[in-house]
Coordinates of C-alpha atoms in Angstrom, one line a residue:
M1 CA 73.8 66.8 125.0
A2 CA 75.6 69.3 123.0
S3 CA 79.2 70.1 123.9
P4 CA 79.9 73.8 125.0
R5 CA 80.9 76.1 122.5
R6 CA 84.9 76.9 123.4
Y7 CA 86.8 79.7 121.5
F8 CA 89.1 82.5 122.4
R9 CA 89.3 85.7 120.9
L10 CA 92.2 88.2 121.7
P11 CA 91.0 92.1 122.0
A12 CA 92.4 94.5 119.8
N13 CA 94.4 96.1 122.9
P14 CA 94.5 93.4 125.5
V15 CA 96.5 96.2 127.8
A16 CA 94.9 98.6 129.4
G17 CA 97.2 102.1 128.6
G18 CA 99.0 100.5 126.0
W19 CA 99.8 102.5 122.9
I20 CA 97.2 101.3 119.7
L21 CA 99.2 101.3 116.2
S22 CA 97.9 102.1 113.0
G23 CA 98.0 100.3 109.4
V24 CA 101.4 99.3 108.1
R25 CA 102.1 101.3 104.8
F26 CA 105.4 102.2 102.5
S27 CA 106.8 105.6 103.1
D28 CA 104.7 106.6 99.9
G29 CA 101.3 105.7 101.1
R30 CA 100.8 102.4 99.6
E31 CA 100.0 99.3 101.7
P32 CA 101.8 96.3 101.8
R33 CA 100.9 92.7 101.4
L34 CA 101.5 90.8 104.5
A35 CA 99.5 87.8 104.6
A36 CA 100.5 84.9 106.5
G37 CA 101.6 82.1 104.4
L38 CA 103.1 84.6 101.7
R39 CA 106.8 85.7 102.3
F40 CA 107.1 89.5 102.3
E41 CA 109.9 90.4 99.4
E42 CA 109.3 93.9 98.6
Q43 CA 112.1 96.4 99.4
G44 CA 111.6 99.9 101.3
P45 CA 110.9 101.0 104.8
L46 CA 107.7 100.2 106.4
E47 CA 106.3 102.6 108.4
V48 CA 103.4 102.4 111.0
T49 CA 102.3 105.5 113.0
V50 CA 100.8 105.7 116.7
G51 CA 97.1 106.1 117.0
H52 CA 97.0 106.0 120.5
I53 CA 99.9 106.7 122.6
G54 CA 100.4 104.7 125.6
A55 CA 103.1 102.5 127.1
V56 CA 104.9 100.4 124.5
L57 CA 104.2 97.1 124.6
D58 CA 106.3 93.9 123.8
F59 CA 103.6 92.5 121.2
T60 CA 100.5 94.1 119.7
T61 CA 99.0 93.9 116.3
T62 CA 98.4 97.1 114.2
S63 CA 94.5 98.0 113.2
F64 CA 94.9 95.8 110.5
N65 CA 96.1 92.8 112.4
V66 CA 99.8 92.7 111.8
P67 CA 101.7 91.7 114.5
V68 CA 104.6 93.8 115.7
A69 CA 107.0 93.5 118.3
T70 CA 110.2 94.5 119.8
R71 CA 113.2 93.0 118.6
S72 CA 114.2 91.2 121.8
L73 CA 110.6 89.1 121.8
A74 CA 111.0 88.7 117.7
D75 CA 114.8 87.4 118.7
A76 CA 113.1 85.1 120.9
I77 CA 110.1 84.4 118.7
T78 CA 112.5 83.1 115.9
V79 CA 114.8 80.9 118.2
A80 CA 111.6 79.1 118.3
A81 CA 110.0 79.4 114.9
G82 CA 113.2 79.4 112.8
A83 CA 112.7 80.3 109.2
D84 CA 108.8 80.0 109.8
V85 CA 108.5 83.5 110.6
Q86 CA 109.8 86.6 108.9
V87 CA 111.0 89.7 110.8
I88 CA 110.4 93.1 108.8
P89 CA 112.0 95.9 110.5
L90 CA 109.6 99.0 111.0
R91 CA 109.9 102.7 111.3
I92 CA 107.6 104.2 114.5
R93 CA 108.8 108.0 115.1
D94 CA 110.8 107.8 118.2
H95 CA 110.6 104.1 119.0
A96 CA 113.7 101.7 118.0
N97 CA 113.7 98.2 117.4
I98 CA 110.1 97.6 116.5
V99 CA 109.6 95.0 113.8
A100 CA 106.4 93.1 111.8
L101 CA 106.2 89.2 112.2
N102 CA 105.2 87.3 109.1
S103 CA 104.6 83.7 109.3
V104 CA 105.7 82.6 106.3
R105 CA 104.3 79.1 107.2
V106 CA 100.4 78.4 108.3
I107 CA 99.1 75.2 110.3
R108 CA 95.6 74.6 109.1
C109 CA 94.3 73.9 112.6
L110 CA 90.9 74.7 112.5
D111 CA 87.9 72.4 112.2
E112 CA 85.5 74.4 109.7
T113 CA 83.0 71.7 110.3
K114 CA 82.8 72.8 114.1
S115 CA 83.1 76.3 113.7
E116 CA 81.3 79.3 112.9
F117 CA 82.7 82.3 111.1
R118 CA 82.4 84.4 108.1
K119 CA 84.7 83.9 105.0
W120 CA 85.7 87.0 103.1
T121 CA 85.2 87.2 99.7
K122 CA 86.1 89.0 96.7
D123 CA 82.7 91.3 96.9
D124 CA 84.0 92.4 100.7
F125 CA 85.5 95.5 101.6
R126 CA 89.0 94.0 101.2
P127 CA 89.2 91.5 98.1
D128 CA 92.9 90.9 98.5
L129 CA 91.9 89.0 101.9

């Protein structure tokens, strides 16, 4: 008998009534390269706009899955994760102490032989991913 499939999917906005944030950008409109496993070294403020007004959440992701947290939650995460997580200040109009979280250490924990998934290729919409 085949074992049941078990997986978890986190919805884009898991909290009803919570705000929805757009993608992270530099003030000149460029998108930063924020990718798990790579340290963010660029200078300049990063900005996020609120795509849908709602309750400010302690943790959410932007429209392109950048983890965003309040400074107090980020401080708690860095106590546990130390240098494995980079905290990057964000500018969001009318909101202070909001940061992006960038994992600079990646632990491969997916058994690809027992998983169904699709990998991005250079021919897909975002070849940099």
